[in-house]
Tab-separated table of C-alpha atoms and ligand atoms in Angstrom:
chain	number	residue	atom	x	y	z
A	1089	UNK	CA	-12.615	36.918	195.401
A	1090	UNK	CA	-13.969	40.160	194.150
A	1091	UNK	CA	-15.193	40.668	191.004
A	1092	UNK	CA	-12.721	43.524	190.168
A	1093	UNK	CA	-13.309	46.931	190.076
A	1094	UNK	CA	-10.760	47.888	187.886
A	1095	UNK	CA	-11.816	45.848	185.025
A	1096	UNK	CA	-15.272	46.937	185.622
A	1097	UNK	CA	-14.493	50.474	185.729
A	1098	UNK	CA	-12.493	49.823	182.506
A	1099	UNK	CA	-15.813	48.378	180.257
A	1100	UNK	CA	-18.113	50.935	181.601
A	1101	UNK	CA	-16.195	53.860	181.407
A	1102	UNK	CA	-14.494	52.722	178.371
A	1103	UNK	CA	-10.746	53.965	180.347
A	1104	UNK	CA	-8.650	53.029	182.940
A	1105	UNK	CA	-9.052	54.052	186.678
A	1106	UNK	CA	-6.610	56.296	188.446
A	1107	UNK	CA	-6.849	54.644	191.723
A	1108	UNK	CA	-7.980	51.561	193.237
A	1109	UNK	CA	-9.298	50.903	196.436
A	1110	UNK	CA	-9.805	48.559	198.835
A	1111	UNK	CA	-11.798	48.687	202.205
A	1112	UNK	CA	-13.025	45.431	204.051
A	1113	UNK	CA	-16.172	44.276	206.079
A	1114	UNK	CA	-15.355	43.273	210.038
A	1115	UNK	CA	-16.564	40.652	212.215
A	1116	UNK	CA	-16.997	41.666	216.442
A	1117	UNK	CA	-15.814	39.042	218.196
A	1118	UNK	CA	-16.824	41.094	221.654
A	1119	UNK	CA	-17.630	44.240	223.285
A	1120	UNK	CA	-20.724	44.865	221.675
A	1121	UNK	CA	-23.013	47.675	222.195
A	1122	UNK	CA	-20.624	49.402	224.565
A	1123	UNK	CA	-19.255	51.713	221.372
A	1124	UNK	CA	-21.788	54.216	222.010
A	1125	UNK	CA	-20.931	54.104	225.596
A	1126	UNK	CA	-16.981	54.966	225.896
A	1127	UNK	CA	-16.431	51.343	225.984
A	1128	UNK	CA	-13.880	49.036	224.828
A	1129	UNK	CA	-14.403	46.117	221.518
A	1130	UNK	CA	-12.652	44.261	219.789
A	1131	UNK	CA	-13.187	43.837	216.139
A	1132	UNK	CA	-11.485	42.342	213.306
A	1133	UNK	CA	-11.291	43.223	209.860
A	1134	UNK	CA	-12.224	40.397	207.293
A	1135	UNK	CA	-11.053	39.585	203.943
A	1136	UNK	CA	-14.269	40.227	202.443
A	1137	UNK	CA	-15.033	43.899	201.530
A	1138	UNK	CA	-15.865	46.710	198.566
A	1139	UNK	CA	-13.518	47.808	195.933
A	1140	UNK	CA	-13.531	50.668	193.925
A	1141	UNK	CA	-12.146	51.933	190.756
A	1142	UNK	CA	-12.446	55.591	190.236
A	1143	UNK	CA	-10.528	58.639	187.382
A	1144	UNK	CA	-11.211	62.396	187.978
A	1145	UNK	CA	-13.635	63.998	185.271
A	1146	UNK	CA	-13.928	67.911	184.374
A	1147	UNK	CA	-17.616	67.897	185.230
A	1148	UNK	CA	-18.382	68.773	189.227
A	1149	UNK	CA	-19.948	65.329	189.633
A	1150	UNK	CA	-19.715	61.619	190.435
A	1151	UNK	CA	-21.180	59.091	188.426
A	1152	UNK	CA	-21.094	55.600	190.377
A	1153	UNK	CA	-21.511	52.090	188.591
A	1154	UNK	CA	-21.689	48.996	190.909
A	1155	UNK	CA	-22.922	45.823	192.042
A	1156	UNK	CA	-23.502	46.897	195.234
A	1157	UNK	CA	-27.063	46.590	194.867
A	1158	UNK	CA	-27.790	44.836	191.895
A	1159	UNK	CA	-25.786	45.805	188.881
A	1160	UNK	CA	-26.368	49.697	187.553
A	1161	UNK	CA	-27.250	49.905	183.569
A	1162	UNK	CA	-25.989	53.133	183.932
A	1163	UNK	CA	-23.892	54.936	186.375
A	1164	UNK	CA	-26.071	56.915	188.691
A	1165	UNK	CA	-24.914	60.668	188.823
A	1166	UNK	CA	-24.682	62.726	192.280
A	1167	UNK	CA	-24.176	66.420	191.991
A	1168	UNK	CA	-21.279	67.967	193.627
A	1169	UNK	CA	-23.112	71.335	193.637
A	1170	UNK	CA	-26.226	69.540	195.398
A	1171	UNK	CA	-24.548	67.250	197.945
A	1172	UNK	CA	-28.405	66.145	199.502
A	1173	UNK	CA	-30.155	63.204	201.170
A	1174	UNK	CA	-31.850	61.111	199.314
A	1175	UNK	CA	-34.812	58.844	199.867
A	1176	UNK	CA	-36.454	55.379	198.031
A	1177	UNK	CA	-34.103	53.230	196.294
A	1178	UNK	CA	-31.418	55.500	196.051
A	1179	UNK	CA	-30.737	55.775	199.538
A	1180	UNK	CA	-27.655	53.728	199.367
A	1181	UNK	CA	-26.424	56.708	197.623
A	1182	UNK	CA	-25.819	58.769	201.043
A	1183	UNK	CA	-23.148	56.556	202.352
A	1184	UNK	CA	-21.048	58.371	199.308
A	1185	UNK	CA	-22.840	61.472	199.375
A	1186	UNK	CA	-22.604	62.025	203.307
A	1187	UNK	CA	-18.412	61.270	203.205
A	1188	UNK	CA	-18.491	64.202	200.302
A	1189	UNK	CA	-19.989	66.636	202.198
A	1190	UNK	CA	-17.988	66.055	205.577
A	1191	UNK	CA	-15.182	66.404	203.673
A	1192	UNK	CA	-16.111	69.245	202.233
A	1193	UNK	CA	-16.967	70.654	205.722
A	1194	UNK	CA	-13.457	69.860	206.602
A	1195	UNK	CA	-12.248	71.703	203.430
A	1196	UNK	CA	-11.605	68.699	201.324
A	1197	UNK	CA	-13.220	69.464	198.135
A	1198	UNK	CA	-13.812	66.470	195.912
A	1199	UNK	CA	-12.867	66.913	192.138
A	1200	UNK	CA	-15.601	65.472	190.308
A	1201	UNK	CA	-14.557	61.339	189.246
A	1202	UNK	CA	-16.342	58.320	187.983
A	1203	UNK	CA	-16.396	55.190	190.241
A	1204	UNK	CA	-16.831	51.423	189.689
A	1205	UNK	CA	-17.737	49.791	192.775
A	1206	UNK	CA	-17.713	45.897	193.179
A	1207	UNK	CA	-18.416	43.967	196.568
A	1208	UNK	CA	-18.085	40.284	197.801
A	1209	UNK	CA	-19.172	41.386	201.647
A	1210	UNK	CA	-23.051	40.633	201.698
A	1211	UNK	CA	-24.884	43.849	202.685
A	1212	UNK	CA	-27.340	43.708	205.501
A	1213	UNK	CA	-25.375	40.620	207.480
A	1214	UNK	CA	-24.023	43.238	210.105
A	1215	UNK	CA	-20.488	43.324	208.362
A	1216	UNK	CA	-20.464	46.395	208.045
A	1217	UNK	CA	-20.611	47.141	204.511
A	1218	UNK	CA	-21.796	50.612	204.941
A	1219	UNK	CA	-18.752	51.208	206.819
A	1220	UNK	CA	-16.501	49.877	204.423
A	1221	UNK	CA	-18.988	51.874	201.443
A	1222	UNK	CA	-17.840	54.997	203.311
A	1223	UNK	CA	-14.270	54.022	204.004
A	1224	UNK	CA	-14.004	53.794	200.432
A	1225	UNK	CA	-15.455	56.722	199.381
A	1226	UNK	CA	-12.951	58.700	201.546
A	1227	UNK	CA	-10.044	56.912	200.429
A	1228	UNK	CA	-10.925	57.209	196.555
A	1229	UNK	CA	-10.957	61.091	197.279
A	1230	UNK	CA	-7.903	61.459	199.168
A	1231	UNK	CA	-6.184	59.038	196.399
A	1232	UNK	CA	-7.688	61.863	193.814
A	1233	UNK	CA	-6.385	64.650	195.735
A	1234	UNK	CA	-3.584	63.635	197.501
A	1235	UNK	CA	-4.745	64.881	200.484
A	1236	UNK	CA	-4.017	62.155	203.391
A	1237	UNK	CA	-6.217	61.610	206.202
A	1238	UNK	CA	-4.808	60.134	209.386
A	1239	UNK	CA	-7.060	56.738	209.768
A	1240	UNK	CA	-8.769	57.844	213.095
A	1241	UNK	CA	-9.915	61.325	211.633
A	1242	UNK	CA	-10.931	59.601	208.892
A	1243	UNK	CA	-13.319	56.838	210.922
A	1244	UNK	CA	-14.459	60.272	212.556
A	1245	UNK	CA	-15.685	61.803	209.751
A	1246	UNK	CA	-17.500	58.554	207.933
A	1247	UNK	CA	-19.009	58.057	211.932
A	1248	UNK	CA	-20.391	61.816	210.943
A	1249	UNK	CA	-21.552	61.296	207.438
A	1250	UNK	CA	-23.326	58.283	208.857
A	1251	UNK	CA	-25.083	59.926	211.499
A	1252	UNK	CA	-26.224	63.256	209.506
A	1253	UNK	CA	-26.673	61.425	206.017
A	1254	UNK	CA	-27.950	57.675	206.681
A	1255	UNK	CA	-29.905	58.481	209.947
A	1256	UNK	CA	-27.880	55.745	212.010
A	1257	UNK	CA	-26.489	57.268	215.309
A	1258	UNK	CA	-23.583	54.590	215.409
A	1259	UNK	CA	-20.605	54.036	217.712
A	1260	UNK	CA	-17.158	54.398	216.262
A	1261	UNK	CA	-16.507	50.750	216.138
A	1262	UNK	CA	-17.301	49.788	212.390
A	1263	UNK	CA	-15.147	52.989	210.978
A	1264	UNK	CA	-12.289	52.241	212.894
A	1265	UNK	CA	-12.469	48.309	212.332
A	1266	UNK	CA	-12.868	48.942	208.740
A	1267	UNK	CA	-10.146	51.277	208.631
A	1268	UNK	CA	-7.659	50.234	211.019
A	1269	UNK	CA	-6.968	46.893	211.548
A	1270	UNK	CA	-4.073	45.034	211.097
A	1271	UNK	CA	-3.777	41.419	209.063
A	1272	UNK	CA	-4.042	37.988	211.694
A	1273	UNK	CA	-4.844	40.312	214.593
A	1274	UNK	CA	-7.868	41.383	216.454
A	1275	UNK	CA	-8.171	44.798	217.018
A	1276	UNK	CA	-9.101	46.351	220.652
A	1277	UNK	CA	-10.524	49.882	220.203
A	1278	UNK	CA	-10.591	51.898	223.388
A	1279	UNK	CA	-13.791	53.943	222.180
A	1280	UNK	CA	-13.367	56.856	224.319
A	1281	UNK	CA	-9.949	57.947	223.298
A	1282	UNK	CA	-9.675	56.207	220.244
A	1283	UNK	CA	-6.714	54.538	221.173
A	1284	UNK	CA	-6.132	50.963	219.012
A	1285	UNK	CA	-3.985	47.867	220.171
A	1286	UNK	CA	-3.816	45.001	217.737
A	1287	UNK	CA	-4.205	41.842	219.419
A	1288	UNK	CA	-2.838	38.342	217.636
A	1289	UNK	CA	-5.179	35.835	216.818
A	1290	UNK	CA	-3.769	32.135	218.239
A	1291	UNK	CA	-2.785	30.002	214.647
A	1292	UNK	CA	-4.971	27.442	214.170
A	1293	UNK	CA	-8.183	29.292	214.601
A	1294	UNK	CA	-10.685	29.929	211.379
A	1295	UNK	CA	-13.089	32.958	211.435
A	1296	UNK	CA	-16.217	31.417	210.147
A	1297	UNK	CA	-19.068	34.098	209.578
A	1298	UNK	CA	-22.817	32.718	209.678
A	1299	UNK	CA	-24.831	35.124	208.015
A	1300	UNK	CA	-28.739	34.427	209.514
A	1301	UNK	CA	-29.778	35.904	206.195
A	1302	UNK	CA	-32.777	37.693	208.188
A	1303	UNK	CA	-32.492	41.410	209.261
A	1304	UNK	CA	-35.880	42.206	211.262
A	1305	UNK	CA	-37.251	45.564	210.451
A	1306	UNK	CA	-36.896	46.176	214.302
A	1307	UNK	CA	-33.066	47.091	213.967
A	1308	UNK	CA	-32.703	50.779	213.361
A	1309	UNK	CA	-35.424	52.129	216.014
A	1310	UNK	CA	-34.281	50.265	218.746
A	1311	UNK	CA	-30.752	50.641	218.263
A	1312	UNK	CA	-31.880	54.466	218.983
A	1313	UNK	CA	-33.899	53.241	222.329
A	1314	UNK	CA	-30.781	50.753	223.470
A	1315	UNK	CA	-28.673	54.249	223.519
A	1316	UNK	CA	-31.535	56.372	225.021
A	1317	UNK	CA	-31.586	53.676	227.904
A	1318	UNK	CA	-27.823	53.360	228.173
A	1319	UNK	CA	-27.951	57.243	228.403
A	1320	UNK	CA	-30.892	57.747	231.188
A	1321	UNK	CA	-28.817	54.677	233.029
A	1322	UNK	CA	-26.035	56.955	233.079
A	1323	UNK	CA	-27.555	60.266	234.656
A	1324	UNK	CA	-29.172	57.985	237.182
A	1325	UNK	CA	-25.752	56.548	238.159
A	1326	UNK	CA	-24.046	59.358	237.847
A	1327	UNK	CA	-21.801	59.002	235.726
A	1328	UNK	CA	-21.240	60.986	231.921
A	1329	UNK	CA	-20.971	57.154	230.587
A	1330	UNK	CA	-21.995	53.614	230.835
A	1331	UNK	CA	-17.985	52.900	231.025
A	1332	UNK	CA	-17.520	54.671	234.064
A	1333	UNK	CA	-19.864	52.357	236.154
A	1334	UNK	CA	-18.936	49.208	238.080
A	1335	UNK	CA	-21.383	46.341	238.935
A	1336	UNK	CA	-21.397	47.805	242.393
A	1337	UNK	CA	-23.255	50.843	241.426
A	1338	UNK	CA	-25.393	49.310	239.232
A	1339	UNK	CA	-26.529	46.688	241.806
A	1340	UNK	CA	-26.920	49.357	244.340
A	1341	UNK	CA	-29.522	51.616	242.354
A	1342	UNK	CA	-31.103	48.772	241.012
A	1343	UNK	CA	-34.536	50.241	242.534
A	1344	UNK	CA	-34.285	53.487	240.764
A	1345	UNK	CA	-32.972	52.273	237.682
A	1346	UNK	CA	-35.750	49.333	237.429
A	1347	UNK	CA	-35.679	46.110	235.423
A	1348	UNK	CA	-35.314	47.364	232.038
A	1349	UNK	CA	-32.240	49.691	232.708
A	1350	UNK	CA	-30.590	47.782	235.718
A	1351	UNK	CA	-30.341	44.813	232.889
A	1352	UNK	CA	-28.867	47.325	229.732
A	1353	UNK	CA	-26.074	48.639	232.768
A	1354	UNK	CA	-25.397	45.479	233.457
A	1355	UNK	CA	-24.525	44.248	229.939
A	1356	UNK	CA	-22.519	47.622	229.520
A	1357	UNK	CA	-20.439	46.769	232.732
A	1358	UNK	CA	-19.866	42.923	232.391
A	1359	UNK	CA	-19.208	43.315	228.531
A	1360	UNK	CA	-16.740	46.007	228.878
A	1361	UNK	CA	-14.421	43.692	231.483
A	1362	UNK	CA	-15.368	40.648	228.972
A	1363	UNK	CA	-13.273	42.598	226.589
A	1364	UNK	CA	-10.448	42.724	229.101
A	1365	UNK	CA	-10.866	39.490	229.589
A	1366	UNK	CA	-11.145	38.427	226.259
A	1367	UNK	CA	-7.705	40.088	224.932
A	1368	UNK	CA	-5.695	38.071	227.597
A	1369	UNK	CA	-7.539	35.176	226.859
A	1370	UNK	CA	-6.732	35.568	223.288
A	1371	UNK	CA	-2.882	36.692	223.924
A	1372	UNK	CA	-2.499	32.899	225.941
A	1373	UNK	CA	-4.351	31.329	223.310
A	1374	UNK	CA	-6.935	30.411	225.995
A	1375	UNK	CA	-9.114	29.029	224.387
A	1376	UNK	CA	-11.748	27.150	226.863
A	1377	UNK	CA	-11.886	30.712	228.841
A	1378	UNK	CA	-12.188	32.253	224.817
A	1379	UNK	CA	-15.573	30.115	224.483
A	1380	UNK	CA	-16.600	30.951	228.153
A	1381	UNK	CA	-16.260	34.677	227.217
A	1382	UNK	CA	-18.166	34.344	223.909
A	1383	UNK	CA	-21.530	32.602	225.322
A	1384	UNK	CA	-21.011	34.853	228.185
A	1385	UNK	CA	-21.202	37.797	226.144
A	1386	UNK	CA	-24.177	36.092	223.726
A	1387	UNK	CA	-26.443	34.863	226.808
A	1388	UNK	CA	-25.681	38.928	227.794
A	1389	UNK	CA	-26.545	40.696	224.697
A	1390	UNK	CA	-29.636	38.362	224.535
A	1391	UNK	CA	-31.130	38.424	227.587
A	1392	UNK	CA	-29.571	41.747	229.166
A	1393	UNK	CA	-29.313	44.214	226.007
A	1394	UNK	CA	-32.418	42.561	223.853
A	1395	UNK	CA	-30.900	42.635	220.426
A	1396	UNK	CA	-30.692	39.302	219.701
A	1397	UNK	CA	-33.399	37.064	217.718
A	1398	UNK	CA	-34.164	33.523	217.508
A	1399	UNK	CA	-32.197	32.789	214.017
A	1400	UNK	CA	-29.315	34.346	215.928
A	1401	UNK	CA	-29.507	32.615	219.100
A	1402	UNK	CA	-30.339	29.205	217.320
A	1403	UNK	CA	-27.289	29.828	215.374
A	1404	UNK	CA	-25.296	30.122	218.590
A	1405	UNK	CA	-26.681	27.221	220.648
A	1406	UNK	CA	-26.057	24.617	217.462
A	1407	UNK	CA	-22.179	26.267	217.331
A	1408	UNK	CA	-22.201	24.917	220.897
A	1409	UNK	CA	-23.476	21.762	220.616
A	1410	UNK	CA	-21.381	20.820	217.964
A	1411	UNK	CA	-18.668	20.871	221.235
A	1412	UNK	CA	-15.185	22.057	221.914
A	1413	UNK	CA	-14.526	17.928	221.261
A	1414	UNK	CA	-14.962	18.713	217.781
A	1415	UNK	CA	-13.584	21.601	217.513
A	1416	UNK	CA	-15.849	24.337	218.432
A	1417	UNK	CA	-13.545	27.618	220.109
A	1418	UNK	CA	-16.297	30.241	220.715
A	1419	UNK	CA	-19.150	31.657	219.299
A	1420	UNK	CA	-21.650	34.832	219.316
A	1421	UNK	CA	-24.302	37.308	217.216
A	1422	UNK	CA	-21.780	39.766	215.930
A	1423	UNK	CA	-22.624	43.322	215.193
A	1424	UNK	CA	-26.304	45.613	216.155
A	1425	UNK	CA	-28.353	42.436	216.162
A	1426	UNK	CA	-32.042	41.811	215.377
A	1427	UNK	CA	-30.154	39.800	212.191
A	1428	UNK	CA	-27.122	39.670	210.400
A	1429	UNK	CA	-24.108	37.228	211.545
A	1430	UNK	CA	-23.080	35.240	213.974
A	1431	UNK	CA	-19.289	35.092	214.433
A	1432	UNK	CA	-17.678	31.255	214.938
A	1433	UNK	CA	-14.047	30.211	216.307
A	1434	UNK	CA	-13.134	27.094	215.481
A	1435	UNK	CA	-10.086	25.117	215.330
A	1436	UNK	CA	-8.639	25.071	211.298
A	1437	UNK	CA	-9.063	21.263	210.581
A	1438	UNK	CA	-12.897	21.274	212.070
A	1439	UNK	CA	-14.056	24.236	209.624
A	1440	UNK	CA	-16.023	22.145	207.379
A	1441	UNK	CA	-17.350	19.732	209.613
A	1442	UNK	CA	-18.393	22.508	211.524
A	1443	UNK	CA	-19.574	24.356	208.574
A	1444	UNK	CA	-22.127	21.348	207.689
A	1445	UNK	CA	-23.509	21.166	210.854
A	1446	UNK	CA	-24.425	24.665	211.178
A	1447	UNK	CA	-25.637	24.842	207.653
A	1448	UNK	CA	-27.819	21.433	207.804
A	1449	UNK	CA	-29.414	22.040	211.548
A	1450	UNK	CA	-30.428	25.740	210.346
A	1451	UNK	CA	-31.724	24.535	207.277
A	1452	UNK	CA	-33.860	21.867	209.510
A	1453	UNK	CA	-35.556	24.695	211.610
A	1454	UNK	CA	-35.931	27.256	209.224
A	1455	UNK	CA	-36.464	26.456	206.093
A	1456	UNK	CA	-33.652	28.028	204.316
A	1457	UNK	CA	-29.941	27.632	204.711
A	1458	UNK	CA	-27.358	30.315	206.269
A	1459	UNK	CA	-25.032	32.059	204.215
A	1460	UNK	CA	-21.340	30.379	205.402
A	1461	UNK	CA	-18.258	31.737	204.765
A	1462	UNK	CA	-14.819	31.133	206.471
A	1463	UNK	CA	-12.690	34.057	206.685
A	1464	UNK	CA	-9.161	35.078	208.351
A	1465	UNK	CA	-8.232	38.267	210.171
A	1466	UNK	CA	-7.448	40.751	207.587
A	1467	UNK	CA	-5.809	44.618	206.918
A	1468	UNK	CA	-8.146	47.261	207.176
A	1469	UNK	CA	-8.517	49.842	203.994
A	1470	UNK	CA	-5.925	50.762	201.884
A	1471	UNK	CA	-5.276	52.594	198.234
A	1472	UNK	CA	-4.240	49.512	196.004
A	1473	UNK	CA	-2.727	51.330	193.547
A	1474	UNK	CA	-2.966	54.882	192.206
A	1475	UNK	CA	-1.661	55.802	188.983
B	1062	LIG	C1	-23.564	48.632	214.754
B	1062	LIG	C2	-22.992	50.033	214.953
B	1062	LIG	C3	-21.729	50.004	215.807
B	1062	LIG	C4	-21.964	49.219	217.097
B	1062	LIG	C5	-22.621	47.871	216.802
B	1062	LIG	C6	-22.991	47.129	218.062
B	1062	LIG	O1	-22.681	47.852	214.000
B	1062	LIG	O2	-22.682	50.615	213.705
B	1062	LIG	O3	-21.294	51.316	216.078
B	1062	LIG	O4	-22.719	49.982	218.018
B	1062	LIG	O5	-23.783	48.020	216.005
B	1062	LIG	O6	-21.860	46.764	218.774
């Protein structure tokens, strides 16, 4: 459970919020890396995420309070008249400070408002919790204004304040998870013309999230190269993006595209028709061809895409060998990689079984335990309540 904002907000700013607001981390459960690329995923929100507390103030700023990263003696202030980058420790700040100025470039002009903002989604696992920071930050300014975003435009513009205030040139995926999924469903995101089709997760199967607890410095640079590749792959096939290739054409300029890029095509390609595959397989509650999709996609995005490590692909193998017998649906990395989660289908009544042996075998090889959680399909980012 989180800690609440709203009682937070109420002992540090001595008053009691205007609106509350929820927004929640995600889990991938396949089409990953092919955001970027037109593609097709399918995400899921989870029921762990950020809440926030916030009340309008006369002054044009915003004074934030939270846990986020480590709890705030005092609020930390961000002018409205100087919405900037910042650098160091505040950097965190920008997820908030990039969503203010979009808006602003949109003509959404944020009345100044303190904020409370308390989390139980780890940051750093590759849940997405800068996603869900700017979901929130969004959604606590509409609440003030009254000024309603449709959810797309929305993901759009905290895609934007990502890219031009935190430095990450992400997909659309995490926005659109975060702010658009539906409760016991899966949600399959057609990245090139946003379109969204909810897809029900079979009963019976638990979400469990195994967080590697590593994120390898790595991360942010290559993401950059995997989309430079993914981008020269294109012009050499052709085509304006990865999603309009088939295996064909990627087999048959193999020669000019060379190892490196013939292999990131190849994942684009197969994973994109894995997520085809997947949402049938998930609509028949197919679940041997849901675990055959899963390492699929893994043994892809590990040996194909090279964003993958060895906590994540240890994590992966032990899901397997614990065995369908027991109880074991599917499992994968989940989200850019080098770190961060793996995500784990498994059947309800095996969860903690399942749970142990991940957590005991991981332990074994590395020396410290995962961070385990089991989760359940959940809405994406609402206003709680707004007074
Ligand atoms: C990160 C990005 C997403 C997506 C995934 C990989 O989470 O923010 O846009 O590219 O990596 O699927």
């Amino acid at each position: 459970m989180i800690d609440p904002a709203d009682s937070r907000f109420r002992s540090v700013f001595g008053r009691a919020p205007e609106a509350l607001v929820r927004a929640p981390g995600r889990i991938n459960l396949i089409g990953e890396h092919v955001d970027y690329l037109d593609g097709l995923v399918m995400p899921a929100a989870i029921d762990r995420g950020i809440e926030a507390a916030a009340a309008k103030i006369e002054a044009p700023e915003v004074r934030v309070w939270t846990t986020l990263v480590g709890e705030s003696e005092r609020p930390h202030l961000i002018s409205l008249n100087e919405l900037t980058i910042r650098s160091g420790k505040d950097s965190w700040l920008n997820y908030l400070i990039g969503v203010l100025a979009m808006l602003r470039e949109a003509g959404v002009e944020s009345p100044g408002f303190e904020i409370a903002l308390t989390a139980d989604l780890p940051t750093g696992a590759g849940l997405s919790s800068s996603a869900a920071l700017e979901t929130v930050t969004a959604l606590v300014v509409e609440a003030l204004t009254g000024i309603e975003q449709d959810p797309v435009d929305r993901a759009l513009l905290c895609q934007k304040a990502e890219h031009e205030f935190a430095g990450v040139p992400c997909g659309i995926m995490d926005q659109l998870a975060v702010g658009a999924s539906r409760a016991g469903h899966a949600l399959m995101i057609d990245c090139r013309d946003h379109s969204l089709k909810p897809v029900p997760i079979p009963r019976g199967i638990a979400l469990v999230v195994a967080d590697s607890r590593v994120k390898h410095a790595l991360g942010d640079s290559e993401y950059r190269n995997r989309r430079e590749d993914c981008e020269t792959a294109a012009g050499i096939l052709g085509v304006s993006a990865l999603r309009d290739a088939t295996l064909d054409q990627v087999g048959a300029k193999a020669d000019a595209l060379g190892d490196r890029l013939f292999r990131r095509a190849r994942h684009a390609v197969t994973e994109i028709e894995r997520v085809r595959e997947f949402a049938i397989a998930l609509e028949n509650a197919n679940f041997p061809a849901i675990g055959r999709i899963m390492r699929t996609g893994h043994d892809s995005i590990r040996d194909d895409f090279e964003v993958s490590c060895e906590e994540l692909d240890f994590l992966v193998d032990a899901a397997y060998d614990f065995g369908s017998e027991r109880g074991l649906i599917g499992a994968r990395m989940t989200g850019g990689g080098f770190g961060g989660s793996t995500v784990n289908l498994v059947r309800e009544d095996a969860t903690e079984v399942f749970a142990d042996h991940l957590s005991s075998t991981y332990l074994q090889k590395f020396g410290h335990p995962p961070s385990l959680f089991a989760t359940h399909a959940a809405d994406g980012a609402r206003i709680v309540s707004l007074s």
